[in-house]
mmCIF file of C-alpha atoms and ligand atoms in Angstrom:
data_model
loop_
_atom_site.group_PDB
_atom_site.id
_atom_site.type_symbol
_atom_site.label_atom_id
_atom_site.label_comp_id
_atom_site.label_asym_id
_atom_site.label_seq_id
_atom_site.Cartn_x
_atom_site.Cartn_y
_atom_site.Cartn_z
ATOM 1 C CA UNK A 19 -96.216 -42.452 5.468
ATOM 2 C CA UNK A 20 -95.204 -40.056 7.915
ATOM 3 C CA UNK A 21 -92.838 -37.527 7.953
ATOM 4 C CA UNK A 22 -89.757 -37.242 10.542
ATOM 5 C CA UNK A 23 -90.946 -34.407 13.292
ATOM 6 C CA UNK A 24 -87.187 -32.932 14.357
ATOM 7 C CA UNK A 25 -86.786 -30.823 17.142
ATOM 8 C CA UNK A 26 -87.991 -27.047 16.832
ATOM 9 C CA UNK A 27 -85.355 -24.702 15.326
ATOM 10 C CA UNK A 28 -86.667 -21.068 16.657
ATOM 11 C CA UNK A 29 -86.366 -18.249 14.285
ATOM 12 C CA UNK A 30 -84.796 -14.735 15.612
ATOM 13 C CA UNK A 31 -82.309 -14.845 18.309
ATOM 14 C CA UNK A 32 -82.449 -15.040 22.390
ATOM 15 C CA UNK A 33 -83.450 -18.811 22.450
ATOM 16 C CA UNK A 34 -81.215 -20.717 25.429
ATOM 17 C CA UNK A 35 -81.966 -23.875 22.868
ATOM 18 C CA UNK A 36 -81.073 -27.281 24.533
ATOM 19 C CA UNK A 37 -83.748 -29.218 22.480
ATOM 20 C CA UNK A 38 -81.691 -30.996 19.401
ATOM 21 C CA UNK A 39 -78.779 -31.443 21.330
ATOM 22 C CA UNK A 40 -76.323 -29.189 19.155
ATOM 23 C CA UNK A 41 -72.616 -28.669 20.363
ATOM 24 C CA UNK A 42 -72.793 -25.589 21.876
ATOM 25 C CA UNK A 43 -69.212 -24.770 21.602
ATOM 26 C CA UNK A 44 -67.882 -24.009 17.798
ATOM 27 C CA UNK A 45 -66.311 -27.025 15.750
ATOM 28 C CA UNK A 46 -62.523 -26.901 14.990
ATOM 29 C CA UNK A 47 -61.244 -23.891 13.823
ATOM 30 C CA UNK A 48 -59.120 -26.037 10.902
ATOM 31 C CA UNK A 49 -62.556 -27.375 9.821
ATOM 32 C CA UNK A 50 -63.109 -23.279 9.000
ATOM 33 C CA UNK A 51 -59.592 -23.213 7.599
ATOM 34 C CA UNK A 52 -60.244 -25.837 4.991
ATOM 35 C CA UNK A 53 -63.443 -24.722 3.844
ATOM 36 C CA UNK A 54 -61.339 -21.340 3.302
ATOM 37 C CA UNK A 55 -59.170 -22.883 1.128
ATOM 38 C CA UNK A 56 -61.828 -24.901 -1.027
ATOM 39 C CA UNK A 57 -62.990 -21.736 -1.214
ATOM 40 C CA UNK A 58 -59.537 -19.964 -2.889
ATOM 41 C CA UNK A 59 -59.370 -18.198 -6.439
ATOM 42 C CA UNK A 60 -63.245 -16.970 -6.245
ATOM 43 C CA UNK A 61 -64.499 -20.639 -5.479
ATOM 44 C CA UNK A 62 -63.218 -22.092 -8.924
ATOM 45 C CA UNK A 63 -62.986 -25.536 -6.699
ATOM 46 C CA UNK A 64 -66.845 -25.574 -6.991
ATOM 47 C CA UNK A 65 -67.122 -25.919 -10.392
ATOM 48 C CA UNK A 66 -65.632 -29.434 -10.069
ATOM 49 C CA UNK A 67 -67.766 -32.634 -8.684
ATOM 50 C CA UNK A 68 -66.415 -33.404 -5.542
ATOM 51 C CA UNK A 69 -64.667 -36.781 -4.906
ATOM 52 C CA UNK A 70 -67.331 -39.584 -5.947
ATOM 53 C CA UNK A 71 -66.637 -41.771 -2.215
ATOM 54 C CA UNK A 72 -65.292 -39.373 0.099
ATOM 55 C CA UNK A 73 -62.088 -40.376 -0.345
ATOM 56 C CA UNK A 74 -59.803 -37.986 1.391
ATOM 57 C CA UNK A 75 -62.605 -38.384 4.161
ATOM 58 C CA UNK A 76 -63.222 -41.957 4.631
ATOM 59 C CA UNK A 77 -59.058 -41.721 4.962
ATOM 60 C CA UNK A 78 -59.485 -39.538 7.632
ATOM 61 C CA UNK A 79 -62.075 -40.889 9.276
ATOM 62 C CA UNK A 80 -59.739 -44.211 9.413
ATOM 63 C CA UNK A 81 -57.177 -42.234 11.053
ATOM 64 C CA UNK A 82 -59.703 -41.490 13.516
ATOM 65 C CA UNK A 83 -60.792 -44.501 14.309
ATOM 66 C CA UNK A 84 -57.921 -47.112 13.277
ATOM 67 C CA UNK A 85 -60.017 -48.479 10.890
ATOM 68 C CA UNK A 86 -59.625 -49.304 7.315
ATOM 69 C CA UNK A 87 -60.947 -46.789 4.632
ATOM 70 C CA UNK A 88 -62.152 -49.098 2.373
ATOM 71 C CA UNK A 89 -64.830 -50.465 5.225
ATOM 72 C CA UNK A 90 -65.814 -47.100 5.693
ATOM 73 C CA UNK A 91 -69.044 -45.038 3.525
ATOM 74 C CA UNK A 92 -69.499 -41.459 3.617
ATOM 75 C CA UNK A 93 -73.268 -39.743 3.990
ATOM 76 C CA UNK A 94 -74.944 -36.897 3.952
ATOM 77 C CA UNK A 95 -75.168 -36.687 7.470
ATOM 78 C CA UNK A 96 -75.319 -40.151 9.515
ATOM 79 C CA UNK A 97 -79.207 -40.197 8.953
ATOM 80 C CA UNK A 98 -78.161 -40.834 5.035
ATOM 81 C CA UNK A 99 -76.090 -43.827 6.118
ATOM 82 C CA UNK A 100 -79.256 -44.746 8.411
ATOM 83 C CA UNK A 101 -81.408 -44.657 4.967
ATOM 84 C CA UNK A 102 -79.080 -46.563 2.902
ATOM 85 C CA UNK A 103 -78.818 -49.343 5.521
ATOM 86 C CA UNK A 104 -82.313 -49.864 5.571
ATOM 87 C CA UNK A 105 -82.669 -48.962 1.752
ATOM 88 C CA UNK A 106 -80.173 -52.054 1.501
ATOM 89 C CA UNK A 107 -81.225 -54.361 3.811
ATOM 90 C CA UNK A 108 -84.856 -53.618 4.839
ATOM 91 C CA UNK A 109 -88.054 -54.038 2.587
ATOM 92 C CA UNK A 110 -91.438 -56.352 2.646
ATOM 93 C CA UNK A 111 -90.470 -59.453 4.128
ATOM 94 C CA UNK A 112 -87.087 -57.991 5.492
ATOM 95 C CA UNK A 113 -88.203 -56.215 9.154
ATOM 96 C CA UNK A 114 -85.967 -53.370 10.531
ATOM 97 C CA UNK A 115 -85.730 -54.112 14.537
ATOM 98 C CA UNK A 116 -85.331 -50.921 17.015
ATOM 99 C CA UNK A 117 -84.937 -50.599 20.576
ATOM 100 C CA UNK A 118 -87.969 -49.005 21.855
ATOM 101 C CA UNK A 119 -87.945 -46.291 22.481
ATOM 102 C CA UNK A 120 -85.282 -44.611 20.504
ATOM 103 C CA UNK A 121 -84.771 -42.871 17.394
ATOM 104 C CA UNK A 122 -87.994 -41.798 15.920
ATOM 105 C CA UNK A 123 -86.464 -41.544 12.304
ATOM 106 C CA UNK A 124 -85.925 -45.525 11.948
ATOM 107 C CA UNK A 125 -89.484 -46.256 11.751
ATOM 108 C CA UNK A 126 -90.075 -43.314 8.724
ATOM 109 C CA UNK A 127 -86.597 -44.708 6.876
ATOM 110 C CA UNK A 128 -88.463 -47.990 7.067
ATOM 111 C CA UNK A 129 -91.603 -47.066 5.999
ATOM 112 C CA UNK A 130 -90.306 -45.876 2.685
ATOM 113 C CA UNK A 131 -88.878 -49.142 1.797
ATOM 114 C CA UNK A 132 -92.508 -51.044 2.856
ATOM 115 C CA UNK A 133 -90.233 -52.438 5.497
ATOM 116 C CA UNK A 134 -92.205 -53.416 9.029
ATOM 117 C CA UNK A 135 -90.411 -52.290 12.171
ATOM 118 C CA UNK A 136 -89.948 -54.554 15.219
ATOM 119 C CA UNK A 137 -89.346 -52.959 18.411
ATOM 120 C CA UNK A 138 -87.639 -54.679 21.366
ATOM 121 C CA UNK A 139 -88.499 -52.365 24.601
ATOM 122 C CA UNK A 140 -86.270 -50.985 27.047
ATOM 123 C CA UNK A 141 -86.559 -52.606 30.104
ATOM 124 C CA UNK A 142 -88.215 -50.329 33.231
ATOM 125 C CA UNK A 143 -84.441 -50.956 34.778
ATOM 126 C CA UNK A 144 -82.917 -49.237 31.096
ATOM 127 C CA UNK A 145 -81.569 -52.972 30.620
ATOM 128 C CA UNK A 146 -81.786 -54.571 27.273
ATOM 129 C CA UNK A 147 -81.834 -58.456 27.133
ATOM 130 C CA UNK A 148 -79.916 -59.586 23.996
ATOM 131 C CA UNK A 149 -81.632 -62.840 23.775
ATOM 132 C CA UNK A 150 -84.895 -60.571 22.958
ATOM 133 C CA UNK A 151 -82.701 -58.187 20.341
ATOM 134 C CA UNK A 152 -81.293 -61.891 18.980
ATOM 135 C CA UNK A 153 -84.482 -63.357 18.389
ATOM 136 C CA UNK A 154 -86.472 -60.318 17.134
ATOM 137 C CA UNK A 155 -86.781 -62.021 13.661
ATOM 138 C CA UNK A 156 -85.872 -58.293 12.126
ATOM 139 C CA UNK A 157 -83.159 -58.098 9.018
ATOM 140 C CA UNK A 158 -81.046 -55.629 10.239
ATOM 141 C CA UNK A 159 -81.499 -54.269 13.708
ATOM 142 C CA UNK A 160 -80.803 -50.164 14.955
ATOM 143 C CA UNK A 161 -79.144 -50.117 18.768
ATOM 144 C CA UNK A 162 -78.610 -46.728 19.524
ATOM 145 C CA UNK A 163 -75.650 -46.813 21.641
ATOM 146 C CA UNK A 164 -75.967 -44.371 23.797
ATOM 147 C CA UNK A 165 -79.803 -44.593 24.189
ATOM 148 C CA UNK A 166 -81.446 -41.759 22.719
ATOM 149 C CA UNK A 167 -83.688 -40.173 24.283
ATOM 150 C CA UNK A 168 -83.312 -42.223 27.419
ATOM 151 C CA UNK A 169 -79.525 -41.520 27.999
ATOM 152 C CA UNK A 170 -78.395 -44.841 29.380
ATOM 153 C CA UNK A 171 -75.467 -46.587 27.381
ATOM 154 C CA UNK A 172 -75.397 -50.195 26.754
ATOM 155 C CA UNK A 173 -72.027 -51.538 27.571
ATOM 156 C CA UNK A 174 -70.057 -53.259 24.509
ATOM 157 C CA UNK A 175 -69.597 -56.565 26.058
ATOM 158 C CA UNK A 176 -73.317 -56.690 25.826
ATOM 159 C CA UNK A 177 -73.221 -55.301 22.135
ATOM 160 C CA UNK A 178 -70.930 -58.802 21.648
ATOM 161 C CA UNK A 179 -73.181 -60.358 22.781
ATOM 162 C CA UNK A 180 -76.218 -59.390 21.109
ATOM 163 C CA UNK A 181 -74.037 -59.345 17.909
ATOM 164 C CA UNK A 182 -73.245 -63.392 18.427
ATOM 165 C CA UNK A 183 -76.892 -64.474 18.805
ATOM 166 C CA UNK A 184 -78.118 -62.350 15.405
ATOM 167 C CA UNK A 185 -78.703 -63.890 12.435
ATOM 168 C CA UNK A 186 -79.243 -60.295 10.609
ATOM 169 C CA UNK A 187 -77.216 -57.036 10.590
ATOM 170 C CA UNK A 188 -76.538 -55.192 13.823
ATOM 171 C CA UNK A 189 -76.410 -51.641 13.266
ATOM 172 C CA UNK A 190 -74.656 -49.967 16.445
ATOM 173 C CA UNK A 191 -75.609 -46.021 15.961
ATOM 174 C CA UNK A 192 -73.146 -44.127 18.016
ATOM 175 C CA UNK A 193 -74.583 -40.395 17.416
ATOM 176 C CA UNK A 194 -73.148 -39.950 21.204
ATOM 177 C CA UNK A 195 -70.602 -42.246 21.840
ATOM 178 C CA UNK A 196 -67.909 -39.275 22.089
ATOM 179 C CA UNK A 197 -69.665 -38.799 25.263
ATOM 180 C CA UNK A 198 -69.674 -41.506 26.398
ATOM 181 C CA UNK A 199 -66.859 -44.248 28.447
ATOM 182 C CA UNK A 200 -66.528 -46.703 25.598
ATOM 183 C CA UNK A 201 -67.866 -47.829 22.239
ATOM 184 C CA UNK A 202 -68.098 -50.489 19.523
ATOM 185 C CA UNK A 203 -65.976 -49.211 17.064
ATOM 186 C CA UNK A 204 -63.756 -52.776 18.115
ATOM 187 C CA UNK A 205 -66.725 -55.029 17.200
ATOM 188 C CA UNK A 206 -67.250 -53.662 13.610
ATOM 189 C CA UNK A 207 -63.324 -54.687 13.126
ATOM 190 C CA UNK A 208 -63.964 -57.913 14.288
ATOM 191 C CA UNK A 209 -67.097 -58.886 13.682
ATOM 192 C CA UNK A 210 -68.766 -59.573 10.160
ATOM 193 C CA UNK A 211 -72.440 -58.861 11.345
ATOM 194 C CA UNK A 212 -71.795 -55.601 12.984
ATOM 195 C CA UNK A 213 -72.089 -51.930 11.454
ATOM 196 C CA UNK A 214 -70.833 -48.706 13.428
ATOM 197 C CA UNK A 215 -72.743 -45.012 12.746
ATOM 198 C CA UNK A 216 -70.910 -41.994 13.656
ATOM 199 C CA UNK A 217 -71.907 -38.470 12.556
ATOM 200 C CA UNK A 218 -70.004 -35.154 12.354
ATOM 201 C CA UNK A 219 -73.245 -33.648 13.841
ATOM 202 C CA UNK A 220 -72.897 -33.360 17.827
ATOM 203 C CA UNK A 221 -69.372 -34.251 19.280
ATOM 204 C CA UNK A 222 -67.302 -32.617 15.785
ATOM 205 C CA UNK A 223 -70.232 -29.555 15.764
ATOM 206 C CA UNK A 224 -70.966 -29.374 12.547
ATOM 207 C CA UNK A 225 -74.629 -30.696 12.450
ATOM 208 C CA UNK A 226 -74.837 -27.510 9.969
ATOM 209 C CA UNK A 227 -72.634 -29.446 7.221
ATOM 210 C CA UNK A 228 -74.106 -32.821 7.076
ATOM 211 C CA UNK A 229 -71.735 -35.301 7.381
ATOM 212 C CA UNK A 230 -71.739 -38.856 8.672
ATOM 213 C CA UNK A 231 -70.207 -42.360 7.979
ATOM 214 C CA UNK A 232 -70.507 -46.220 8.448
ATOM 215 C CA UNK A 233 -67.721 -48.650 9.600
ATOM 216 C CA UNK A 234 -68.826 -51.709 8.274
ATOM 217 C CA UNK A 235 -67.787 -55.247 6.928
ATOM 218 C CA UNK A 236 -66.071 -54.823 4.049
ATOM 219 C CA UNK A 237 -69.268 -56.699 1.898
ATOM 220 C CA UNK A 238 -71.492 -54.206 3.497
ATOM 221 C CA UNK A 239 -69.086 -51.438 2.551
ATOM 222 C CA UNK A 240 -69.947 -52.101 -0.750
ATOM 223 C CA UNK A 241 -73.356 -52.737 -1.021
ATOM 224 C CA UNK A 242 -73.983 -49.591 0.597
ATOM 225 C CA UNK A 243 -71.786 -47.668 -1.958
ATOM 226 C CA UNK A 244 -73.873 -49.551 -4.951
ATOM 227 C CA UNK A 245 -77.168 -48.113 -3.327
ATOM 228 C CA UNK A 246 -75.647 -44.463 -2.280
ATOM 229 C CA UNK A 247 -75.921 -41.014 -4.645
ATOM 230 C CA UNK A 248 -73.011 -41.076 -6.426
ATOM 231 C CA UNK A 249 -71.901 -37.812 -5.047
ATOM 232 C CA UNK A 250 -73.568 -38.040 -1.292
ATOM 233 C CA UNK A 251 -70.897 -35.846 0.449
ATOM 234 C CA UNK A 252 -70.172 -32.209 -1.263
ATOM 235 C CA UNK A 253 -67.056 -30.892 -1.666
ATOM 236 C CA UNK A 254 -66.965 -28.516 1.729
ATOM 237 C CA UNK A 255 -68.301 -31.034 3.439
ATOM 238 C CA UNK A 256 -65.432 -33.860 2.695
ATOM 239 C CA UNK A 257 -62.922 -30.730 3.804
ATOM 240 C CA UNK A 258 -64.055 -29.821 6.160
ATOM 241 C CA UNK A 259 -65.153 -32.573 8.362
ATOM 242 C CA UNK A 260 -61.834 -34.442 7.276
ATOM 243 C CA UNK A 261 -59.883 -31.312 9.046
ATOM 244 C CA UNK A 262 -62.304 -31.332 12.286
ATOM 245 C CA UNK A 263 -61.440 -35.342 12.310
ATOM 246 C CA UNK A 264 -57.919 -34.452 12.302
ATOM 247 C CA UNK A 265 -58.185 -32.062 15.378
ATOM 248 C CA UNK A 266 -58.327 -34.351 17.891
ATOM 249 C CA UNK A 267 -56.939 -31.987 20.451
ATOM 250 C CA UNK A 268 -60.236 -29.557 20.105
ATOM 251 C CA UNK A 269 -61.947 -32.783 20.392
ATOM 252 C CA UNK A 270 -60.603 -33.610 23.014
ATOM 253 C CA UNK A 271 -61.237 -30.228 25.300
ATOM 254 C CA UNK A 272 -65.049 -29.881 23.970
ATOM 255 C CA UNK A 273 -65.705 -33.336 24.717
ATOM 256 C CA UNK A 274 -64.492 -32.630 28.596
ATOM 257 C CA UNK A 275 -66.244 -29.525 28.792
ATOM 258 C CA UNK A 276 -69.665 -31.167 28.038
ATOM 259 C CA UNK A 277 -69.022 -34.320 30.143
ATOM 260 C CA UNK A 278 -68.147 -31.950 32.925
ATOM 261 C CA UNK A 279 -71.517 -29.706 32.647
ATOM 262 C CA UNK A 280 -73.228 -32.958 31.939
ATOM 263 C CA UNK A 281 -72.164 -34.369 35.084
ATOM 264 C CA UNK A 282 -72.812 -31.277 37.356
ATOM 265 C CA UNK A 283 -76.592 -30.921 35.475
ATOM 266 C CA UNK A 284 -77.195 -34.216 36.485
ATOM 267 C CA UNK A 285 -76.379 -33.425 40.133
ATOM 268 C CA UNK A 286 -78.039 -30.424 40.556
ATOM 269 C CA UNK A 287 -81.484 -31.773 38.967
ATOM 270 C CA UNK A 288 -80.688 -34.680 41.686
ATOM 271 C CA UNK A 289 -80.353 -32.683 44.586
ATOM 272 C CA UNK A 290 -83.578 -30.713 43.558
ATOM 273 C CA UNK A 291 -85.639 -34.078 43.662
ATOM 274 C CA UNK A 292 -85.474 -35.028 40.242
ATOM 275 C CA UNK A 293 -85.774 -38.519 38.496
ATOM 276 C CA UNK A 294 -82.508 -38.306 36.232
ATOM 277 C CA UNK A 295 -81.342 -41.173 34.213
ATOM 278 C CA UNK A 296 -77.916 -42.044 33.583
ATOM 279 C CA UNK A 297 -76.680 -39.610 31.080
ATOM 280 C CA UNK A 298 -73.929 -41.027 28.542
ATOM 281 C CA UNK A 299 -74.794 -38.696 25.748
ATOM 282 C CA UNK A 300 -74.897 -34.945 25.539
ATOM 283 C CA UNK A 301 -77.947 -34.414 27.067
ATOM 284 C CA UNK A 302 -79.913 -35.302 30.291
ATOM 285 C CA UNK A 303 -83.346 -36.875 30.735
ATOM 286 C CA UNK A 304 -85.113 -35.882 33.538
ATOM 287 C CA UNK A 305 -88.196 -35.782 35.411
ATOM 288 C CA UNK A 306 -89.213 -32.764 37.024
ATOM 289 C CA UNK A 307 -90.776 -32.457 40.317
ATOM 290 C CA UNK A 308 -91.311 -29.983 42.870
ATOM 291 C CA UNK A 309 -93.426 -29.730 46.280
ATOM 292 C CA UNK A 310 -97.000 -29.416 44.349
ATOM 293 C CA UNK A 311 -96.047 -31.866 41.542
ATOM 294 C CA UNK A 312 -95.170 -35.539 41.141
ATOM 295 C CA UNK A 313 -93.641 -36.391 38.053
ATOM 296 C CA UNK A 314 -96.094 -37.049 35.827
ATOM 297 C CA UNK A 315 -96.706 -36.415 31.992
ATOM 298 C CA UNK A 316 -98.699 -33.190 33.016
ATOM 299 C CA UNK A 317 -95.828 -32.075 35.409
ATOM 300 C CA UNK A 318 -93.690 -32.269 32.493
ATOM 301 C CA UNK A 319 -95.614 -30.285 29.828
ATOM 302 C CA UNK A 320 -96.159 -27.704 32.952
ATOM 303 C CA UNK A 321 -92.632 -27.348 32.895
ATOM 304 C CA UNK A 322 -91.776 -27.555 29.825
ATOM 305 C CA UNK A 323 -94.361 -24.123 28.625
ATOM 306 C CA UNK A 324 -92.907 -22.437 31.982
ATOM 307 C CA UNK A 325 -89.381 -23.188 30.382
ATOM 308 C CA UNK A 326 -90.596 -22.192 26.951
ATOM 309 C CA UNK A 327 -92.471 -19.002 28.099
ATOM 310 C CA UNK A 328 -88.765 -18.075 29.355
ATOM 311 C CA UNK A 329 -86.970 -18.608 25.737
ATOM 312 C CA UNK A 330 -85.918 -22.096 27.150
ATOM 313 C CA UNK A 331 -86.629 -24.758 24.638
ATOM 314 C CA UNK A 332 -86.010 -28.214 25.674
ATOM 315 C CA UNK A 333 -87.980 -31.907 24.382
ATOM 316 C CA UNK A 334 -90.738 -33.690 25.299
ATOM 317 C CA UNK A 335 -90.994 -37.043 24.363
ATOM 318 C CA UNK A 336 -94.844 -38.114 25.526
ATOM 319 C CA UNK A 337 -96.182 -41.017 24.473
ATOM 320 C CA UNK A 338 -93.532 -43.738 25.920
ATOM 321 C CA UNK A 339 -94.101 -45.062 29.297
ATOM 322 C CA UNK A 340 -90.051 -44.382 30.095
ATOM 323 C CA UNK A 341 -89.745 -40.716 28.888
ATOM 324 C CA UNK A 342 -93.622 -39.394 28.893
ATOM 325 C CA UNK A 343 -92.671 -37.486 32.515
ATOM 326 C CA UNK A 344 -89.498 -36.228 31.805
ATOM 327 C CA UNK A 345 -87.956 -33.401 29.287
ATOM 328 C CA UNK A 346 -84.576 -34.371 27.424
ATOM 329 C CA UNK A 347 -82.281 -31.664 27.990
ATOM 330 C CA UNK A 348 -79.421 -31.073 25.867
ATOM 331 C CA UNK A 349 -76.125 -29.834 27.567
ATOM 332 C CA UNK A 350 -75.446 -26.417 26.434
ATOM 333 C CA UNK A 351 -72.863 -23.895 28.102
ATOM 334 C CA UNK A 352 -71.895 -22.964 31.567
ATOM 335 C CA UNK A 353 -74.023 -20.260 31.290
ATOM 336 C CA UNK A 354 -77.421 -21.421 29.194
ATOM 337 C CA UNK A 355 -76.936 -24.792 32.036
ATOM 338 C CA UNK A 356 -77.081 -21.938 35.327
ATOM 339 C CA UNK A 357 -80.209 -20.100 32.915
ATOM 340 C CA UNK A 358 -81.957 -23.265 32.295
ATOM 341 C CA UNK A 359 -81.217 -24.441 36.230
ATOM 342 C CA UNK A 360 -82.470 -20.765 37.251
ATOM 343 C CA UNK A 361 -85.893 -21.307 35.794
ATOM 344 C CA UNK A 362 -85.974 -24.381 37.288
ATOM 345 C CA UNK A 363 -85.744 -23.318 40.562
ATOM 346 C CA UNK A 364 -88.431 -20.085 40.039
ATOM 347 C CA UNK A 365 -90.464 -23.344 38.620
ATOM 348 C CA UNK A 366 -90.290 -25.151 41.447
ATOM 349 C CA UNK A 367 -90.840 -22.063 43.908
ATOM 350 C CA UNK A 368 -94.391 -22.398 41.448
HETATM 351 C C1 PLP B 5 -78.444 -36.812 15.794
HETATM 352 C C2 PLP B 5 -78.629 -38.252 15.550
HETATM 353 C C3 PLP B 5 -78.312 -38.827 14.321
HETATM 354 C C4 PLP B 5 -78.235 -37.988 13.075
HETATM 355 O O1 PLP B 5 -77.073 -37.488 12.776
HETATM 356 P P1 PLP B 5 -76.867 -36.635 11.453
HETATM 357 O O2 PLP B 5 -75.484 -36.995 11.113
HETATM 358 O O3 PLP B 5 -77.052 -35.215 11.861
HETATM 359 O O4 PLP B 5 -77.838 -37.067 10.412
HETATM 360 C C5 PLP B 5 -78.396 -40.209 14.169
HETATM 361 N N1 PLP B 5 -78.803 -40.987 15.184
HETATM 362 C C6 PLP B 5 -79.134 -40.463 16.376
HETATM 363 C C7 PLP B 5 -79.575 -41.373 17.459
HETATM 364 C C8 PLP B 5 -79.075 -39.085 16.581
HETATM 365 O O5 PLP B 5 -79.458 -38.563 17.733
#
């Protein structure tokens, strides 16, 4: 086995980081509020287990989502959820399927569990064809919807119709679909094959607390909670991520400010002659150029240590054919975007 490699987290301060793709505004101030209050008469609330299943969560999260609570499982983080899915429906015989590329951590979940891993590729064009997803032969199948790290969404209608042909479970992950025009929140209502994965960690901004959660089919519901630590979610977790579910109106005005520095990253890497993909999520994958380099996996890694030498951290992802030139940015502030599009520009001056 291998272990997970995350992105760097730099030590000691002046970092522009846009490598893990953070929030880089604060979550909800009522998130803060209610950990406050868990926190009243010197913390006695800590002596006490918190609530076995995340109740008061899992109720907010169905707010959230109009979705009932009982079809909805708490984790410690959405990368929990991720391991109990496979730890419930993956092992030797029982393949986990993955769109390749995409999230590294499938493959690791998997290998725990003696579980093989299938991967369907991306298509040069960022397509996917269902019929190949369909007929994978895997158990339970990881779409991450957006694409990470390539960016591009896949649109639900073709989510429907990946989700008719399956014989096995179709896990949508939706890390990024706050970001994004639509998701497939709809087809885990409707459909009985079809899991939704949402985590507190980017749009909400608390990737610090660890929260995330499954809408599922009510039977998958409750396998997962047979298979789950009986307390998976701590008690200022369940507050506070309930609260920042509740806030939809800070939400709602974080949300805009990323699209909108998403959007004008995307057109100033364009106008400088980059390769940019569509960008649905929170961050932007891009090849860089310039007048003495074509894109090329040592273009990138020549940018990347000019970025880094400058306190600029972004991701390389070498080793895939579609992101091996580019760097994944993550969309930060106004002002670490006009940093990180400064350095480009002394980059490409060379
Ligand atoms: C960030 C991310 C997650 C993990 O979320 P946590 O809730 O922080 O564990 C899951 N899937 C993808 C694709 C991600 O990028």
């Amino acid at each position: 086995m291998r272990a997970y490699v995350p992105g760097e987290q730099p030590q000691g301060g002046g970092w522009v980081k846009l490598n893990t793709n953070e929030n880089p505004y604060p979550p909800s101030s009522r998130a803060l509020e209610a950990i406050r209050l868990a926190l009243a008469n010197e913390g006695a609330g800590l002596r006490l287990y918190p609530s076995p299943d995340s109740a008061p969560l899992r109720e907010a999260a169905g707010r959230f989502h109009s979705f009932d609570p009982a079809r909805i499982v708490a984790g410690n983080g959405s990368d929990d959820i991720l391991n109990l899915l496979i730890r419930a429906y993956a092992g030797p015989g029982r393949p986990i399927g993955m769109m390749d590329p995409s999230y590294s951590l499938y493959p690791v979940l998997a290998a725990a569990q003696a579980a093989e891993v299938i991967r369907v590729p991306v298509a040069d064009d960022l397509s996917v064809d269902p019929a190949a997803v369909a007929g994978c032969g895997a158990s339970v199948f990881f779409l991450t919807n957006p694409n990470a790290p390539l960016g591009v969404a896949f649109s639900p209608r073709v989510v429907r119709e990946i989700a008719r042909q399956f014989s096995g479970l179709l896990v949508v992950d939706e890390a990024y679909a706050s970001f994004a025009s639509d998701d497939c929140v709809a087809l885990a209502r409707e459909l009985s094959n079809v899991v939704v994965t949402r985590t507190m960690s980017k749009a909400h901004a608390l990737a610090g607390l660890r929260v995330g959660y499954a809408l599922c089919p009510g039977p998958v519901a409750d396998l997962l909670h047979r298979v789950r630590d009986s307390y998976n979610v701590d008690r200022l977790a369940q507050v506070a991520a309930a609260a920042a579910l509740d806030d939809r109106e800070w939400l709602t005005v974080t949300i805009d400010q990323v699209r909108a520095t998403r959007d004008r990253l995307v057109a100033a890497l364009r106008k400088m002659g980059w390769q940019v993909n569509p960008a649905s999520g929170n961050f932007v994958l891009a090849a860089p150029v310039s007048s003495t380099h074509a894109a090329s996996v040592e273009t990138s890694a020549d940018c990347f240590e000019f970025l880094r030498a400058r306190k600029i951290l972004v991701r390389r992802f070498p080793g895939h054919r579609l992101t091996e030139k580019s760097l994944r940015i993550s969309v930060g502030t106004e002002q670490e975007t006009d940093a990180f599009l400064a350095a480009v520009a002394a980059w490409m001056e060379g």
